[in-house]
Short mmCIF file of C-alpha atoms in Angstrom, two decimals:
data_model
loop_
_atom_site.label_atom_id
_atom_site.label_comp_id
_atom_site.label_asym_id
_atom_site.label_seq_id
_atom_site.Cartn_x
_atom_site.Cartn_y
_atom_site.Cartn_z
CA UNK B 1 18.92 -29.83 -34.30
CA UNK B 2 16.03 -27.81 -32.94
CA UNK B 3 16.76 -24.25 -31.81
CA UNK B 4 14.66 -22.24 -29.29
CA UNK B 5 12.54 -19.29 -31.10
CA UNK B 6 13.56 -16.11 -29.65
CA UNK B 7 11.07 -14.39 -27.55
CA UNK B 8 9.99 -11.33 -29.17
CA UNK B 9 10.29 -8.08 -27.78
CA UNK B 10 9.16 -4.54 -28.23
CA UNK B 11 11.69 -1.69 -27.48
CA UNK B 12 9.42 1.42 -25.83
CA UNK B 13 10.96 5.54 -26.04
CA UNK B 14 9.79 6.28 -22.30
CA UNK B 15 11.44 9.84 -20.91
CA UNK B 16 14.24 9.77 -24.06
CA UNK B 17 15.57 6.44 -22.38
CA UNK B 18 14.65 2.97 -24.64
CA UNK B 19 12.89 0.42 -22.35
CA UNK B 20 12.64 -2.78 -23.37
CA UNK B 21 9.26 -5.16 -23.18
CA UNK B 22 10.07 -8.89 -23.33
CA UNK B 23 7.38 -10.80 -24.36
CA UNK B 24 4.63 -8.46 -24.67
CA UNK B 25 1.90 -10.84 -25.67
CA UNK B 26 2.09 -12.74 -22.61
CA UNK B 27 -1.38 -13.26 -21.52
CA UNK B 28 -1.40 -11.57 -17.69
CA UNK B 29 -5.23 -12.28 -17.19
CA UNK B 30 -6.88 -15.10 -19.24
CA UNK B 31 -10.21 -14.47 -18.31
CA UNK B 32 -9.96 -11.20 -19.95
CA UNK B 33 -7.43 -11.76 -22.20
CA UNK B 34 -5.26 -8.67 -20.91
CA UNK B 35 -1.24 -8.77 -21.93
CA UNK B 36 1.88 -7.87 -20.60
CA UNK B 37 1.65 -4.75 -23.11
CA UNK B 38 -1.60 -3.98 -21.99
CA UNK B 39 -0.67 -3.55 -18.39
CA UNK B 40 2.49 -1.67 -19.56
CA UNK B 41 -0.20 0.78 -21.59
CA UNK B 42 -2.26 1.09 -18.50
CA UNK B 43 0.71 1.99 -16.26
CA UNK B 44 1.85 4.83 -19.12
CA UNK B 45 -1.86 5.69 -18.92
CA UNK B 46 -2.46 6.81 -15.31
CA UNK B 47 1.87 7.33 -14.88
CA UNK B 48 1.44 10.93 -13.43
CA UNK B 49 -0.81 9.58 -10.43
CA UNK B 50 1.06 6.12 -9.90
CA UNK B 51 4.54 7.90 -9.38
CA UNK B 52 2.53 10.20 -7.07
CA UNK B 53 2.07 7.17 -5.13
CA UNK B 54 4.95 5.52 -5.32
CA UNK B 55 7.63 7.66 -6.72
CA UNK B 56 10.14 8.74 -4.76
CA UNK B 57 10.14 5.85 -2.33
CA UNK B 58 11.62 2.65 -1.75
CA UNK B 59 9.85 0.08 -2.77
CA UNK B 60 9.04 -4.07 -2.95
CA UNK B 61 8.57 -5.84 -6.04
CA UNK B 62 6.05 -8.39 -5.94
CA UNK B 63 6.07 -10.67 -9.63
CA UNK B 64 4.16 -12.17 -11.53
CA UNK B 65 6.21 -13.57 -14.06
CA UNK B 66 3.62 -15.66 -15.53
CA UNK B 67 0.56 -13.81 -14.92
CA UNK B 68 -1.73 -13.92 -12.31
CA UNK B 69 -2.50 -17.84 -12.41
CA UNK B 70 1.47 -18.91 -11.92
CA UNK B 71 2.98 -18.30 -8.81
CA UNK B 72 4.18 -14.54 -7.73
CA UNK B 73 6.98 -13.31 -5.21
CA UNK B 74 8.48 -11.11 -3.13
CA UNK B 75 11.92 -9.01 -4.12
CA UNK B 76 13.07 -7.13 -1.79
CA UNK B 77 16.28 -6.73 -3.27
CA UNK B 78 16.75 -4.90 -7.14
CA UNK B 79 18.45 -7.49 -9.16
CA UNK B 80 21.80 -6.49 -9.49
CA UNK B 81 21.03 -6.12 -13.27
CA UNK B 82 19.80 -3.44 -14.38
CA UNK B 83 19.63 0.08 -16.50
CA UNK B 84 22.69 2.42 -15.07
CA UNK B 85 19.32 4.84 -14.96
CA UNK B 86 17.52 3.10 -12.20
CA UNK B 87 17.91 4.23 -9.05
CA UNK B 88 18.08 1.97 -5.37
CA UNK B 89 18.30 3.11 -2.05
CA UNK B 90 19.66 0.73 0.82
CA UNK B 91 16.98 -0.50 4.00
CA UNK B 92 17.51 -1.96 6.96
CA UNK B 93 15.08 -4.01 8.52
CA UNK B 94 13.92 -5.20 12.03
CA UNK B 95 15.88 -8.21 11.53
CA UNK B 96 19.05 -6.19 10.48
CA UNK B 97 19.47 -7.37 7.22
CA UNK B 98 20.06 -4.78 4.65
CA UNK B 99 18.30 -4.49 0.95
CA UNK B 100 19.18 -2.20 -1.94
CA UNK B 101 15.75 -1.41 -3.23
CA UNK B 102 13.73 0.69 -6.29
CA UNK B 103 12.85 3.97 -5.91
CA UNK B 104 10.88 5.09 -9.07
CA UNK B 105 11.36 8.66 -10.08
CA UNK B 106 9.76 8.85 -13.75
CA UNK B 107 7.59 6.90 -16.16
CA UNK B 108 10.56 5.04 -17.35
CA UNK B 109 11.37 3.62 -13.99
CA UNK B 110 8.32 2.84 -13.63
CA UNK B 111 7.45 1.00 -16.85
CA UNK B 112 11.26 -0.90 -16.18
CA UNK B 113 9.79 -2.87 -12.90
CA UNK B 114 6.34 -3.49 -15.02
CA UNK B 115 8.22 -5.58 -17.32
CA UNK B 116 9.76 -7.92 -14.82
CA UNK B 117 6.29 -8.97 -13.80
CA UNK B 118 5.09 -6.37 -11.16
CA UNK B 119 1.18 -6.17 -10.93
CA UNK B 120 1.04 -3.77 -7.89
CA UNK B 121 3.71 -1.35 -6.25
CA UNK B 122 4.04 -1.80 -2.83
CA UNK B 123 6.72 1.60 -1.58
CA UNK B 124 7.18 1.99 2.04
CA UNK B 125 5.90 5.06 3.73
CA UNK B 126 9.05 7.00 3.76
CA UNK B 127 10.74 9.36 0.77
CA UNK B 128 14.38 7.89 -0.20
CA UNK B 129 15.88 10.85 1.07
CA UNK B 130 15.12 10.23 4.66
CA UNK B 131 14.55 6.50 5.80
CA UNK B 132 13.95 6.97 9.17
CA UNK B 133 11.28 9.36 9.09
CA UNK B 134 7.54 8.52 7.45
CA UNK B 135 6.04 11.16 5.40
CA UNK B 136 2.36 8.92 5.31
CA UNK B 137 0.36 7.80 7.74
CA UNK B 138 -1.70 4.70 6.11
CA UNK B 139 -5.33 3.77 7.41
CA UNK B 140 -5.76 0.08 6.26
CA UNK B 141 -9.27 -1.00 6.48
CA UNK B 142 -9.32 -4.53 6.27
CA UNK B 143 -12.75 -6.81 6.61
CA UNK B 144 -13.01 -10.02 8.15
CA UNK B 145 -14.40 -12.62 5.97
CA UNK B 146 -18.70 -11.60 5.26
CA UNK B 147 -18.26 -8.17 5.96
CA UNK B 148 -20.02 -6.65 3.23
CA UNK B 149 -18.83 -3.04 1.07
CA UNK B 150 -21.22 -0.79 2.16
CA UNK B 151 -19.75 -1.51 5.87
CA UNK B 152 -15.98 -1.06 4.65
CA UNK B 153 -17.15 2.46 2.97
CA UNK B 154 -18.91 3.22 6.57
CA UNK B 155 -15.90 2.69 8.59
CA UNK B 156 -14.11 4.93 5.78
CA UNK B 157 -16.47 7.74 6.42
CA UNK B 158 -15.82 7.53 10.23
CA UNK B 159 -12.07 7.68 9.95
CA UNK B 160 -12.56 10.79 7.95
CA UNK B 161 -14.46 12.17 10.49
CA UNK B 162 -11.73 11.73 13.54
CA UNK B 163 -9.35 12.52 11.14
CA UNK B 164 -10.39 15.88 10.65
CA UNK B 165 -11.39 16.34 14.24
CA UNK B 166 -7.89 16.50 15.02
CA UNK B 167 -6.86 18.52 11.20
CA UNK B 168 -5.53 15.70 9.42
CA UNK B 169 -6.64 15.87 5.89
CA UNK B 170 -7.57 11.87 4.20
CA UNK B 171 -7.23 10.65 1.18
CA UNK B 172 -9.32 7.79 0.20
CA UNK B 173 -8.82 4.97 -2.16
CA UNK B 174 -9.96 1.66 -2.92
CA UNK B 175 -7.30 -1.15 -2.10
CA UNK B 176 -8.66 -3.36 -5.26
CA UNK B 177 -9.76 -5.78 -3.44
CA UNK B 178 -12.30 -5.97 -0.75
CA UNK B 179 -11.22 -3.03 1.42
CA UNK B 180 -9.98 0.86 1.61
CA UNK B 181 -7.08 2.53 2.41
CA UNK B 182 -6.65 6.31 3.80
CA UNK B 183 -3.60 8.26 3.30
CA UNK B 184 -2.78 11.20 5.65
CA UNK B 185 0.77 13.29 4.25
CA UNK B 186 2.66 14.06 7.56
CA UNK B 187 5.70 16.21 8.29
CA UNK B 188 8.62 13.67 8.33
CA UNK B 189 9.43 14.44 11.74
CA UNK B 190 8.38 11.39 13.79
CA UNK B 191 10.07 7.90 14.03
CA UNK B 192 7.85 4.80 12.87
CA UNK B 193 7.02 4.12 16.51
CA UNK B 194 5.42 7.56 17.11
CA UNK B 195 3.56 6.93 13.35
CA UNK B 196 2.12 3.87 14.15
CA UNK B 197 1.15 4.84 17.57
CA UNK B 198 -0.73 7.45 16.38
CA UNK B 199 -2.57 5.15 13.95
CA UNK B 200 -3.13 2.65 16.75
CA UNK B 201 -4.21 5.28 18.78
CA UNK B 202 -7.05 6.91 15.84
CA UNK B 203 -7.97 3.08 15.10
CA UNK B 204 -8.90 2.53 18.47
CA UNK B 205 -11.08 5.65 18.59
CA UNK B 206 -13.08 4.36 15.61
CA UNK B 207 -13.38 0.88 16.84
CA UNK B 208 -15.06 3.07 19.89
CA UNK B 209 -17.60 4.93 18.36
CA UNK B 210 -18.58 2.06 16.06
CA UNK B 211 -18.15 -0.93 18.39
CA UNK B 212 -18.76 -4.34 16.71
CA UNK B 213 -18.45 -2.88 13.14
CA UNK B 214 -14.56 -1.71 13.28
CA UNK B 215 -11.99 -2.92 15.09
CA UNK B 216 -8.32 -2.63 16.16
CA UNK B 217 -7.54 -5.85 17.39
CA UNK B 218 -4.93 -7.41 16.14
CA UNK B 219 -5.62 -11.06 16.66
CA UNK B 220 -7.94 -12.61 13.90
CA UNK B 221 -9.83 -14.62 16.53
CA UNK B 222 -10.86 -11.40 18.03
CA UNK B 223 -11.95 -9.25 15.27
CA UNK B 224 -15.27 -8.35 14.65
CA UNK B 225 -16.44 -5.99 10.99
CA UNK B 226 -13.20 -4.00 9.74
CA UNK B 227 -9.71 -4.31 10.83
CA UNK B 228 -8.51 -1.32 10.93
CA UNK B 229 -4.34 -2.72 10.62
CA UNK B 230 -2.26 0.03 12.49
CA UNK B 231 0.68 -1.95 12.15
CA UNK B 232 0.74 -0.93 8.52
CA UNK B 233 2.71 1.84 9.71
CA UNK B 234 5.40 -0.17 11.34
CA UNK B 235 9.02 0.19 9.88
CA UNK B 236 9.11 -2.25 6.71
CA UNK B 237 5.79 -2.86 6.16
CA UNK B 238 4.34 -1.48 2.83
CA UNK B 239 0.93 -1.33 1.21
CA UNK B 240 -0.48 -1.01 -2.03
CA UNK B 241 -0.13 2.54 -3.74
CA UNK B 242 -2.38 4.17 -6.10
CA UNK B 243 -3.52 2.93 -9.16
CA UNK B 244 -2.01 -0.18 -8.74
CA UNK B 245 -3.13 -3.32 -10.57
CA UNK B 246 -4.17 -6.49 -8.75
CA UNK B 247 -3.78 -10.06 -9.42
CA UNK B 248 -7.49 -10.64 -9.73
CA UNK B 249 -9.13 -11.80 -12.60
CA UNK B 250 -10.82 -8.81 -13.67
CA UNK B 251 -7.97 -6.86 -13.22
CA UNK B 252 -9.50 -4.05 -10.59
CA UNK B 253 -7.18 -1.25 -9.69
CA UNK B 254 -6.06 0.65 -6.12
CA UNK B 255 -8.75 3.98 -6.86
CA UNK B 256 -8.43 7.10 -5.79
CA UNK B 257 -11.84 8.38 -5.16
CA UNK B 258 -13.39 11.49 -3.97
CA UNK B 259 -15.15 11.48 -0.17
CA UNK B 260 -18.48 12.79 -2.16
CA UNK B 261 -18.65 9.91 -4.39
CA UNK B 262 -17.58 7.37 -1.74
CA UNK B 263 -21.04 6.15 -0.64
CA UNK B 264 -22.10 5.13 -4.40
CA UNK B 265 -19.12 3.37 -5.81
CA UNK B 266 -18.50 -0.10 -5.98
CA UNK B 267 -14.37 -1.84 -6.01
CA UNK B 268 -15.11 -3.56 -9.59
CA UNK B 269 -16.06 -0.25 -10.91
CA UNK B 270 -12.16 0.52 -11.40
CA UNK B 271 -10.27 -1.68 -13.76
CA UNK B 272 -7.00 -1.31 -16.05
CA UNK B 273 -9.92 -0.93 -18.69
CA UNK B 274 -11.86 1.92 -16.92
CA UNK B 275 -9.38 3.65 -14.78
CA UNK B 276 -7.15 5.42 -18.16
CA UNK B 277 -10.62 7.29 -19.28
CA UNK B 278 -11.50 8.25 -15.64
CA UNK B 279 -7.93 9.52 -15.03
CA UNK B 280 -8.37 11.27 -18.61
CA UNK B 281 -11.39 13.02 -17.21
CA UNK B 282 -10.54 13.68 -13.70
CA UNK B 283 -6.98 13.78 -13.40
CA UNK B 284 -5.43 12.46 -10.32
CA UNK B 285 -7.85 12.57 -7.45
CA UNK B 286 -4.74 12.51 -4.77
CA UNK B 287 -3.03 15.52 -6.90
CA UNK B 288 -3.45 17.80 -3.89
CA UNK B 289 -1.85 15.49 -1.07
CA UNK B 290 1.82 16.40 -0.62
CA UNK B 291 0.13 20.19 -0.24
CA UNK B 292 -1.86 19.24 2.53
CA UNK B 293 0.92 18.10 5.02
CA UNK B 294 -0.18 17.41 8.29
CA UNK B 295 0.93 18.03 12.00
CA UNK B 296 0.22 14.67 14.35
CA UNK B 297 0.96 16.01 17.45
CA UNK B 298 -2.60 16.07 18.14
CA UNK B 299 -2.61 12.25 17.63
CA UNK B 300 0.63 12.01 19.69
CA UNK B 301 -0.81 13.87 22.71
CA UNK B 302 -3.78 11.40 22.70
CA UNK B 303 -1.87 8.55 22.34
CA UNK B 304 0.12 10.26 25.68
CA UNK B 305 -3.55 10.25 27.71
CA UNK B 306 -4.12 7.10 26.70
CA UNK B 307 -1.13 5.96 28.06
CA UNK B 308 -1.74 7.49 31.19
CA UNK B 309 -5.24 6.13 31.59
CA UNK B 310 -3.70 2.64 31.84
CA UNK B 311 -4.25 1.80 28.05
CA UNK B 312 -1.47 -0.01 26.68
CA UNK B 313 0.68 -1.13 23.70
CA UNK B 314 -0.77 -3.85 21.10
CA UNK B 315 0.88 -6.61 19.17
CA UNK B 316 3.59 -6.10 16.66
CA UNK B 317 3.76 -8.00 13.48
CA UNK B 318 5.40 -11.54 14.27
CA UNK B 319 8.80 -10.42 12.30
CA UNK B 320 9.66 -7.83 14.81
CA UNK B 321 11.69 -8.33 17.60
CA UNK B 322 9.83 -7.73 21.27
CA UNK B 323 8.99 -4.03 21.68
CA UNK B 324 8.83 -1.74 24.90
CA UNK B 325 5.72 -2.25 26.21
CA UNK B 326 4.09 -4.61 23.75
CA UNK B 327 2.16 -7.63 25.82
CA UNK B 328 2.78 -10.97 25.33
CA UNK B 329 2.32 -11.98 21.29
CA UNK B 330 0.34 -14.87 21.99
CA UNK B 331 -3.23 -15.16 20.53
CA UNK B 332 -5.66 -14.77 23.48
CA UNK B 333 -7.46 -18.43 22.96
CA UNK B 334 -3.73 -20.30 23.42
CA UNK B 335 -3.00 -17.16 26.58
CA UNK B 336 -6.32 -18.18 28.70
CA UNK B 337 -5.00 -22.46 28.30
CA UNK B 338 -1.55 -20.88 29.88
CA UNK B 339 0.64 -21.81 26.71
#
């Protein structure tokens, strides 16, 4: 009788604690040939910077258990197996269902969740210590289908600009994929209704000074150059942190960049292959966020005239229940037939 062949596995020493990588020659990328191990090696690489953006936080696990051409998931929930030196937190959602999630504190951690599959790390905007309170405001710029780069970096530049106009301090980074994403550190005062109010409130100021090329509308049949998705900041939503991998072929990376070299860079430039050097050289480009905490009551008192020039509330995400003020959520073709 035939009996399976063990899978091999290689036992890491991560922060004094032994973590354990099952099949570590698991292709994860054909087309370049990148492993398991190797995406475990990249994460140990740039470890200081990715727990910057994710540490501390609950967080999603998204799999890959077979690489980027099998099917991933979601996890919302930590499998009840694990190391006694993992750490969860429990969520509620909008739904009110309940989830015990991650929240990565050191390389070990980190390295743990690699191993069961996870390309990217997507934490929610809030530290574990206070759930109810965002500590990030996240500008998601998000093109429509033909938008080219150079416009994505343009509409970048302009949130910048309003940003700072009101003394919010952003920190740009590529998203991997085709757009960028802007972090702003906040005092955790404010509920996720004021947070995303204040980000619909700044997207609609750059859809206004670059009409036609940015936009805040929420409904795909209405959106013209770069989304800029405000509901990003609604409670249980999470985006990609930095220096997280994606499941693309060429195995591009979530960049931290500097404003200066924004203009000239290009998303495939950053790779699990090119990112460890450039972190060697640079360091973490986003080192300096959690010292340049921001006030939003600037934001907030906008968001206050707006309301009181007649401008209203916008969509939630179709998971939510109805929210005060929010019109109807019915795309505006199917509205103007009366359905």
């Amino acid at each position: 009788m035939l009996r399976p062949v063990p899978s091999r596995k290689e036992i890491l020493r991560i922060e004094g604690r032994e973590v354990p990588i099952s099949n570590p020659e698991k292709v994860f990328f054909p087309q370049r040939g990148y492993t398991k191990l190797d995406l475990v090696r990249y994460y140990l690489a740039v470890s200081q910077g990715a727990l910057r953006g994710a540490g501390g936080r609950p967080m999603a696990l998204k799999r890959y258990v077979n690489g980027i051409e099998g099917d991933f998931f979601y996890q919302k929930r930590a499998p009840d197996t694990r190391p006694l030196w993992t750490e969860v937190v429990e969520l509620k959602f909008p739904s009110g269902r309940t989830a015990r999630e991650f929240v990565l504190r050191d390389a070990a951690q980190l390295i743990f969740i690699v191993n069961l599959g996870c390309l990217d790390l997507h934490p929610h905007p809030v530290r574990a210590e206070d759930l109810d309170h965002p500590d990030e405001l996240r500008v998601d710029l998000d093109p429509v289908p033909g938008v080219p780069w150079p416009q994505v970096r343009e509409v970048a530049l302009l949130a910048r600009e309003v940003l700072r106009e009101h003394g919010l301090s952003g920190w740009p980074k590529t998203s991997g994929s085709r757009g960028m994403h802007v972090n702003v550190r906040i005092h955790p005062r404010w509920a996720f209704q004021e947070v995303r109010a204040a980000a619909l409130a700044l997207a609609r100021e750059v859809e206004r000074r670059m009409p036609g090329r940015a936009t805040s509308r929420w409904w795909k049949e209405e959106r013209e150059g770069v989304f800029i998705d405000y509901n990003q900041n609604a409670r249980d939503r999470t985006i990609l942190s930095a220096y997280s991998v994606r499941g693309r072929p060429d195995a591009t990376v979530s960049a931290p960049v500097r404003w200066d070299e924004l203009p000239g860079i290009e998303m495939e430039d950053f790779t699990i292959a090119t990112m460890p050097p450039r972190f060697a050289k640079l360091g973490d480009l986003h080192a300096g966020i959690d010292e340049a905490v921001c006030d939003l009551r600037v934001l907030l008192e906008w968001v206050e005239r707006e309301e009181a020039s007649g401008v209203g509330e916008a969509p939630y995400p179709p998971n939510f229940p109805k929210m005060p003020g929010e019109p109807k959520r019915v795309q505006p073709s199917r509205a103007k037939k009366g359905d």
